[in-house]
Amino acid sequence: MSDTRVVLVDECPDGLVDALGRRGFTTETCADRGDVFSALDAGVGGVVVRGALDAEFVSGVRDRVGVVPVFFLTESTPESAHDGGAIAISDPETPEAVASVAARVERAIEFTQWASAGRNSDSLYRTVVEQSHDAIFVAQDGEFRFWNRRLTELTGLRDGELAERSVSSIVHPDDRERAAAIATTRRQGGDAPASYEIRLVDADGAARECSTNVREIDYHGSDAVLVSMRDVTEQRATEAQFRGLVELARDLVTLVGTDGRIKYQSPSVTEVLGFDEDELVGEHVADLIHPDDWDRVKAVFERALQTGADGTDPVRYRQRNAEGSWTWLESVGSNQADTSVDGFVVTSRNVTEQRSYEQRLKRYETIVESIGQGAYVLDEAGVVQFINEAALSRTTIPMSTFVGRHVSALRDAGYLAADQYERAQSALDAVLGGESERERFEIELSFPEKNYVTEFTVSPIVDDGGEVAGAVGISTDVTERKRYEQRLNALHASTRRLTGATSREEVAEIVREAATEVLDYAISGVLLYDESQDALVPTAFTDEAWDVFGDVPPIPRGAGLTWEVFERGEHNLYRDVDSNPRRFVLDAGVKEELIVPIPDHGVFFVASVGDDSLADQRIALAKVLAANTRAVLDRVEREQLLRRRERELASQNEQLESFASVVSHDLKNPLNAAMGYLDLAREQYDGDELDRVADAHERMAGIVEDMLALARNGQTVEEAERLSLGGVAEAAWTTAASDAPEATLVTDGEIPVDAHRGRLRQLLENLFSNAIRHGGDDVTVRVGPLDDRAGFYVEDDGPGIPPDDRPRMFEAGYTTSSEGTGFGLSVVMSVVNAHGWSVWFVESDDGGARFEITTESDH
């Protein structure tokens, strides 16, 4: 390159002249940009300017000497590093950086000279290389001969560093052998692939997956390869993340003239569309694009021509392939109509599979959006990648801002409490760590409008290699369900409290509390019916209810909405209570009121001063509460009646005790005195008359004893014990049959019975004595269990009881025997009643008396 000059402008960096000289260039320095044009001639290979990019200056240079690279040394490299053909390079500050700039200038001039001598015009190759999104370089003998800026960005190496390194040095060590084998096969004329994937290692040691295209060229008279590389690292990560491997088609570069005819087609047309490289040259694009898509494509390019825009937005369309079918392409055009290219450089890629994938994805997204549940996608680090509309719509806060952030951002923003976050993170760690195929948990989200209880199900996203690449979360709003469970638990708790209530007032207070807890209304109360007033009396109100309604008097029959519900016996939900003419309390400000009857007892209500429609489930719970309340009030009434009865019985027992004392003191003492005087009379006089007096005394003593037994046995049995009926019967028989040795007692089996021992013995003694008295000294008495009921029987084989006497047999003092007191069976009845038993008289099989006594025992 000894004949090639480089023109330097505006005080280029120190050392740059020497660095260019060492690379075989001669240099010429101009004070300012205006002096450059007089120095331009065919020997100028490039221009280096210090300062901002100037497209007009570049155009002036090329008008004079054609296509030569123009370099601008800037303080910072702009995004468009090749604006209008200008090449921007960071202004070097060190000797190493200066040497790097010199290497870059050398390779750009060398490549431009080669490209300009090519068969398809210099502008074509300049546009393809400098405007490509791919890293492009020329390699010769394993060394870099030319590279575009994208390669420096991809590798992280400066121009000077690339100039000193071999091509294999940037290839991943595990891929070098394969790359070398492909290169050897190509040099030997074998069937080497033109496209393949390979990994590069950048300056930081990170591996990057690249899609590589290699083409053999003649570079300055020697064999070389033109290599284009596309970084697909992020694409591969995204594909693994969403379990959709979409292979992006190779770029197809097409030069389309302003007349719509193809002027150049890159070799990738064979791979993309199946045509030979030059087969489509000269064809009009309208003949290749699907008729339904042509108007849309035409409009895009016409708009670019009319506006002079440098590029076009991506456009998708169908293009005919070599098989005669249609291939979907996505193209971006670079408007070069005002340059020597005289047309558009169109970069296209095959998106047929991608479009199919997107359509499938769209269907899946439609399904996800239609299920009505929140859906979330997270990557393997727990970073949110996607949130569906159902999840976004729950709150007015911008949830979409959390996409791209770790789930902990929800905690940091205050929407997720620390303990709730720990629960979610624990489940997520289990899924992302491969420890679980599915995790289910509940968390509470606190948003400004409302707190939500959400049930999450998290499952892993697995890539083709079987590795966990992320997680999918499906959320279900269970706030209402949890609230219903809380209401149900509150109802159960109130039911348990109600079971312990002992008064109407206590029941009303519990129901008032339950109405507030179960139905979520602060205004609630209970009104109970008072028969003496014939009115519904306010019994338990919340403080809020007193504040709203004031001091409510008893509501008389037929007045207000409460009586309407109480008399009809059906609940009613009143809307616009303030406008209802039947309301009892005027101007209370109540908008809504639910009144529920407690049949036979009263009503309870909940009310609201705002519009807050009750859900059906809450009304159902209110009806259950009313039913429970009715049952408890019924029980309370029964217990109160029972307590009154118990008080009455206690009073009766006291009276009986008093009576027994009178009998014991006022009758037995005079009787004992009379019997003593009878003994004195016998000492002076002996006759039948005294015997009759003695008999009368004994009868009177028997009557006194029976009356005492009747009084004491009539008291309720407080404590019972499990007894053997046979054993008690044997003891009672010993007393009752002491004067009848020929009488017989037969017990049928072991009969357990719960009773008071003394009173049970008194009952049996009286029945046994009654049998001996009426059946004679040789009577047989049998005791045994009842066949069809819980209890026992006592029967004899005596003459029985005449039918006419049976209705009065248990009356106190009634007897058919001259020797009886008439209190024996009355004592039996009192013992039976004291135990809560029942007694029946039937005739025995032998015609005697049979008494059947049923007990409450389960045995």
PDB file of N, CA and C in Angstrom, residues 267-318:
ATOM      1  N   PRO A 267     -26.230 -15.140  -1.268  1.00  0.00           N
ATOM      2  CA  PRO A 267     -26.235 -16.600  -1.399  1.00  0.00           C
ATOM      3  C   PRO A 267     -27.224 -17.305  -0.464  1.00  0.00           C
ATOM      4  N   SER A 268     -27.629 -16.647   0.630  1.00  0.00           N
ATOM      5  CA  SER A 268     -28.547 -17.295   1.572  1.00  0.00           C
ATOM      6  C   SER A 268     -29.928 -17.527   0.983  1.00  0.00           C
ATOM      7  N   VAL A 269     -30.174 -17.000  -0.237  1.00  0.00           N
ATOM      8  CA  VAL A 269     -31.466 -17.234  -0.877  1.00  0.00           C
ATOM      9  C   VAL A 269     -31.703 -18.723  -1.109  1.00  0.00           C
ATOM     10  N   THR A 270     -30.612 -19.475  -1.292  1.00  0.00           N
ATOM     11  CA  THR A 270     -30.751 -20.918  -1.495  1.00  0.00           C
ATOM     12  C   THR A 270     -31.304 -21.591  -0.249  1.00  0.00           C
ATOM     13  N   GLU A 271     -30.785 -21.186   0.893  1.00  0.00           N
ATOM     14  CA  GLU A 271     -31.238 -21.783   2.141  1.00  0.00           C
ATOM     15  C   GLU A 271     -32.642 -21.322   2.499  1.00  0.00           C
ATOM     16  N   VAL A 272     -32.940 -20.030   2.266  1.00  0.00           N
ATOM     17  CA  VAL A 272     -34.212 -19.466   2.709  1.00  0.00           C
ATOM     18  C   VAL A 272     -35.350 -19.838   1.768  1.00  0.00           C
ATOM     19  N   LEU A 273     -35.114 -19.672   0.444  1.00  0.00           N
ATOM     20  CA  LEU A 273     -36.201 -19.861  -0.524  1.00  0.00           C
ATOM     21  C   LEU A 273     -35.970 -21.010  -1.498  1.00  0.00           C
ATOM     22  N   GLY A 274     -34.744 -21.557  -1.507  1.00  0.00           N
ATOM     23  CA  GLY A 274     -34.478 -22.700  -2.383  1.00  0.00           C
ATOM     24  C   GLY A 274     -34.029 -22.325  -3.784  1.00  0.00           C
ATOM     25  N   PHE A 275     -33.853 -21.021  -4.053  1.00  0.00           N
ATOM     26  CA  PHE A 275     -33.403 -20.593  -5.376  1.00  0.00           C
ATOM     27  C   PHE A 275     -31.879 -20.541  -5.424  1.00  0.00           C
ATOM     28  N   ASP A 276     -31.323 -20.628  -6.673  1.00  0.00           N
ATOM     29  CA  ASP A 276     -29.897 -20.381  -6.850  1.00  0.00           C
ATOM     30  C   ASP A 276     -29.625 -18.903  -6.616  1.00  0.00           C
ATOM     31  N   GLU A 277     -28.361 -18.589  -6.385  1.00  0.00           N
ATOM     32  CA  GLU A 277     -28.008 -17.232  -5.978  1.00  0.00           C
ATOM     33  C   GLU A 277     -28.468 -16.177  -6.974  1.00  0.00           C
ATOM     34  N   ASP A 278     -28.314 -16.397  -8.282  1.00  0.00           N
ATOM     35  CA  ASP A 278     -28.643 -15.387  -9.297  1.00  0.00           C
ATOM     36  C   ASP A 278     -29.984 -15.646  -9.976  1.00  0.00           C
ATOM     37  N   GLU A 279     -30.706 -16.638  -9.533  1.00  0.00           N
ATOM     38  CA  GLU A 279     -31.930 -17.041 -10.236  1.00  0.00           C
ATOM     39  C   GLU A 279     -33.015 -15.978 -10.200  1.00  0.00           C
ATOM     40  N   LEU A 280     -33.059 -15.184  -9.118  1.00  0.00           N
ATOM     41  CA  LEU A 280     -34.126 -14.189  -8.992  1.00  0.00           C
ATOM     42  C   LEU A 280     -33.707 -12.803  -9.467  1.00  0.00           C
ATOM     43  N   VAL A 281     -32.449 -12.619  -9.844  1.00  0.00           N
ATOM     44  CA  VAL A 281     -31.993 -11.314 -10.317  1.00  0.00           C
ATOM     45  C   VAL A 281     -32.761 -10.949 -11.589  1.00  0.00           C
ATOM     46  N   GLY A 282     -33.300  -9.738 -11.628  1.00  0.00           N
ATOM     47  CA  GLY A 282     -34.099  -9.278 -12.773  1.00  0.00           C
ATOM     48  C   GLY A 282     -35.587  -9.478 -12.574  1.00  0.00           C
ATOM     49  N   GLU A 283     -36.000 -10.308 -11.596  1.00  0.00           N
ATOM     50  CA  GLU A 283     -37.421 -10.529 -11.344  1.00  0.00           C
ATOM     51  C   GLU A 283     -38.017  -9.318 -10.625  1.00  0.00           C
ATOM     52  N   HIS A 284     -39.284  -9.028 -10.908  1.00  0.00           N
ATOM     53  CA  HIS A 284     -39.971  -7.950 -10.194  1.00  0.00           C
ATOM     54  C   HIS A 284     -40.550  -8.537  -8.908  1.00  0.00           C
ATOM     55  N   VAL A 285     -40.386  -7.788  -7.812  1.00  0.00           N
ATOM     56  CA  VAL A 285     -40.806  -8.331  -6.516  1.00  0.00           C
ATOM     57  C   VAL A 285     -42.308  -8.561  -6.471  1.00  0.00           C
ATOM     58  N   ALA A 286     -43.069  -7.807  -7.293  1.00  0.00           N
ATOM     59  CA  ALA A 286     -44.524  -7.991  -7.297  1.00  0.00           C
ATOM     60  C   ALA A 286     -44.903  -9.378  -7.788  1.00  0.00           C
ATOM     61  N   ASP A 287     -44.033  -9.987  -8.615  1.00  0.00           N
ATOM     62  CA  ASP A 287     -44.320 -11.321  -9.132  1.00  0.00           C
ATOM     63  C   ASP A 287     -43.967 -12.414  -8.120  1.00  0.00           C
ATOM     64  N   LEU A 288     -43.263 -12.033  -7.057  1.00  0.00           N
ATOM     65  CA  LEU A 288     -42.829 -13.009  -6.060  1.00  0.00           C
ATOM     66  C   LEU A 288     -43.643 -12.954  -4.770  1.00  0.00           C
ATOM     67  N   ILE A 289     -44.205 -11.775  -4.488  1.00  0.00           N
ATOM     68  CA  ILE A 289     -44.935 -11.578  -3.230  1.00  0.00           C
ATOM     69  C   ILE A 289     -46.393 -11.982  -3.421  1.00  0.00           C
ATOM     70  N   HIS A 290     -46.956 -12.581  -2.411  1.00  0.00           N
ATOM     71  CA  HIS A 290     -48.353 -13.036  -2.452  1.00  0.00           C
ATOM     72  C   HIS A 290     -49.270 -11.853  -2.786  1.00  0.00           C
ATOM     73  N   PRO A 291     -50.226 -12.037  -3.702  1.00  0.00           N
ATOM     74  CA  PRO A 291     -51.104 -10.931  -4.109  1.00  0.00           C
ATOM     75  C   PRO A 291     -51.821 -10.262  -2.928  1.00  0.00           C
ATOM     76  N   ASP A 292     -52.169 -11.027  -1.929  1.00  0.00           N
ATOM     77  CA  ASP A 292     -52.875 -10.439  -0.783  1.00  0.00           C
ATOM     78  C   ASP A 292     -51.974  -9.558   0.071  1.00  0.00           C
ATOM     79  N   ASP A 293     -50.648  -9.716  -0.094  1.00  0.00           N
ATOM     80  CA  ASP A 293     -49.701  -8.951   0.722  1.00  0.00           C
ATOM     81  C   ASP A 293     -49.039  -7.818  -0.047  1.00  0.00           C
ATOM     82  N   TRP A 294     -49.165  -7.827  -1.391  1.00  0.00           N
ATOM     83  CA  TRP A 294     -48.386  -6.904  -2.216  1.00  0.00           C
ATOM     84  C   TRP A 294     -48.719  -5.436  -1.932  1.00  0.00           C
ATOM     85  N   ASP A 295     -50.001  -5.094  -1.818  1.00  0.00           N
ATOM     86  CA  ASP A 295     -50.367  -3.692  -1.596  1.00  0.00           C
ATOM     87  C   ASP A 295     -49.756  -3.160  -0.304  1.00  0.00           C
ATOM     88  N   ARG A 296     -49.722  -3.985   0.721  1.00  0.00           N
ATOM     89  CA  ARG A 296     -49.156  -3.544   2.000  1.00  0.00           C
ATOM     90  C   ARG A 296     -47.651  -3.326   1.877  1.00  0.00           C
ATOM     91  N   VAL A 297     -46.942  -4.262   1.218  1.00  0.00           N
ATOM     92  CA  VAL A 297     -45.495  -4.116   1.035  1.00  0.00           C
ATOM     93  C   VAL A 297     -45.188  -2.917   0.150  1.00  0.00           C
ATOM     94  N   LYS A 298     -45.945  -2.775  -0.912  1.00  0.00           N
ATOM     95  CA  LYS A 298     -45.726  -1.655  -1.841  1.00  0.00           C
ATOM     96  C   LYS A 298     -45.886  -0.321  -1.126  1.00  0.00           C
ATOM     97  N   ALA A 299     -46.893  -0.212  -0.263  1.00  0.00           N
ATOM     98  CA  ALA A 299     -47.145   1.042   0.445  1.00  0.00           C
ATOM     99  C   ALA A 299     -45.969   1.405   1.346  1.00  0.00           C
ATOM    100  N   VAL A 300     -45.331   0.395   1.982  1.00  0.00           N
ATOM    101  CA  VAL A 300     -44.210   0.655   2.875  1.00  0.00           C
ATOM    102  C   VAL A 300     -43.044   1.269   2.101  1.00  0.00           C
ATOM    103  N   PHE A 301     -42.723   0.695   0.953  1.00  0.00           N
ATOM    104  CA  PHE A 301     -41.562   1.175   0.200  1.00  0.00           C
ATOM    105  C   PHE A 301     -41.864   2.491  -0.515  1.00  0.00           C
ATOM    106  N   GLU A 302     -43.075   2.671  -0.975  1.00  0.00           N
ATOM    107  CA  GLU A 302     -43.422   3.953  -1.603  1.00  0.00           C
ATOM    108  C   GLU A 302     -43.361   5.080  -0.590  1.00  0.00           C
ATOM    109  N   ARG A 303     -43.798   4.799   0.634  1.00  0.00           N
ATOM    110  CA  ARG A 303     -43.735   5.819   1.682  1.00  0.00           C
ATOM    111  C   ARG A 303     -42.286   6.174   1.980  1.00  0.00           C
ATOM    112  N   ALA A 304     -41.384   5.180   1.958  1.00  0.00           N
ATOM    113  CA  ALA A 304     -39.970   5.454   2.206  1.00  0.00           C
ATOM    114  C   ALA A 304     -39.372   6.303   1.080  1.00  0.00           C
ATOM    115  N   LEU A 305     -39.799   6.033  -0.150  1.00  0.00           N
ATOM    116  CA  LEU A 305     -39.299   6.826  -1.277  1.00  0.00           C
ATOM    117  C   LEU A 305     -39.803   8.264  -1.224  1.00  0.00           C
ATOM    118  N   GLN A 306     -41.081   8.408  -0.810  1.00  0.00           N
ATOM    119  CA  GLN A 306     -41.669   9.742  -0.773  1.00  0.00           C
ATOM    120  C   GLN A 306     -41.106  10.588   0.363  1.00  0.00           C
ATOM    121  N   THR A 307     -40.859   9.967   1.496  1.00  0.00           N
ATOM    122  CA  THR A 307     -40.367  10.725   2.651  1.00  0.00           C
ATOM    123  C   THR A 307     -38.852  10.813   2.700  1.00  0.00           C
ATOM    124  N   GLY A 308     -38.176   9.973   1.924  1.00  0.00           N
ATOM    125  CA  GLY A 308     -36.724   9.955   1.959  1.00  0.00           C
ATOM    126  C   GLY A 308     -36.158   9.309   3.200  1.00  0.00           C
ATOM    127  N   ALA A 309     -36.991   8.550   3.902  1.00  0.00           N
ATOM    128  CA  ALA A 309     -36.543   7.890   5.133  1.00  0.00           C
ATOM    129  C   ALA A 309     -35.424   6.909   4.820  1.00  0.00           C
ATOM    130  N   ASP A 310     -34.453   6.812   5.765  1.00  0.00           N
ATOM    131  CA  ASP A 310     -33.320   5.915   5.556  1.00  0.00           C
ATOM    132  C   ASP A 310     -33.738   4.450   5.613  1.00  0.00           C
ATOM    133  N   GLY A 311     -34.743   4.127   6.445  1.00  0.00           N
ATOM    134  CA  GLY A 311     -35.141   2.743   6.598  1.00  0.00           C
ATOM    135  C   GLY A 311     -36.642   2.602   6.707  1.00  0.00           C
ATOM    136  N   THR A 312     -37.085   1.389   6.773  1.00  0.00           N
ATOM    137  CA  THR A 312     -38.515   1.102   6.901  1.00  0.00           C
ATOM    138  C   THR A 312     -38.753   0.294   8.163  1.00  0.00           C
ATOM    139  N   ASP A 313     -39.986   0.347   8.615  1.00  0.00           N
ATOM    140  CA  ASP A 313     -40.374  -0.523   9.718  1.00  0.00           C
ATOM    141  C   ASP A 313     -40.438  -1.963   9.221  1.00  0.00           C
ATOM    142  N   PRO A 314     -40.269  -2.943  10.109  1.00  0.00           N
ATOM    143  CA  PRO A 314     -40.362  -4.343   9.682  1.00  0.00           C
ATOM    144  C   PRO A 314     -41.745  -4.626   9.079  1.00  0.00           C
ATOM    145  N   VAL A 315     -41.769  -5.378   8.011  1.00  0.00           N
ATOM    146  CA  VAL A 315     -43.024  -5.750   7.368  1.00  0.00           C
ATOM    147  C   VAL A 315     -42.984  -7.243   7.084  1.00  0.00           C
ATOM    148  N   ARG A 316     -44.114  -7.902   7.330  1.00  0.00           N
ATOM    149  CA  ARG A 316     -44.204  -9.335   7.089  1.00  0.00           C
ATOM    150  C   ARG A 316     -45.093  -9.600   5.893  1.00  0.00           C
ATOM    151  N   TYR A 317     -44.679 -10.601   5.113  1.00  0.00           N
ATOM    152  CA  TYR A 317     -45.436 -10.944   3.907  1.00  0.00           C
ATOM    153  C   TYR A 317     -45.029 -12.345   3.472  1.00  0.00           C
ATOM    154  N   ARG A 318     -45.780 -12.861   2.503  1.00  0.00           N
ATOM    155  CA  ARG A 318     -45.488 -14.183   1.952  1.00  0.00           C
ATOM    156  C   ARG A 318     -44.793 -14.040   0.595  1.00  0.00           C
TER     157      ARG A 318
END
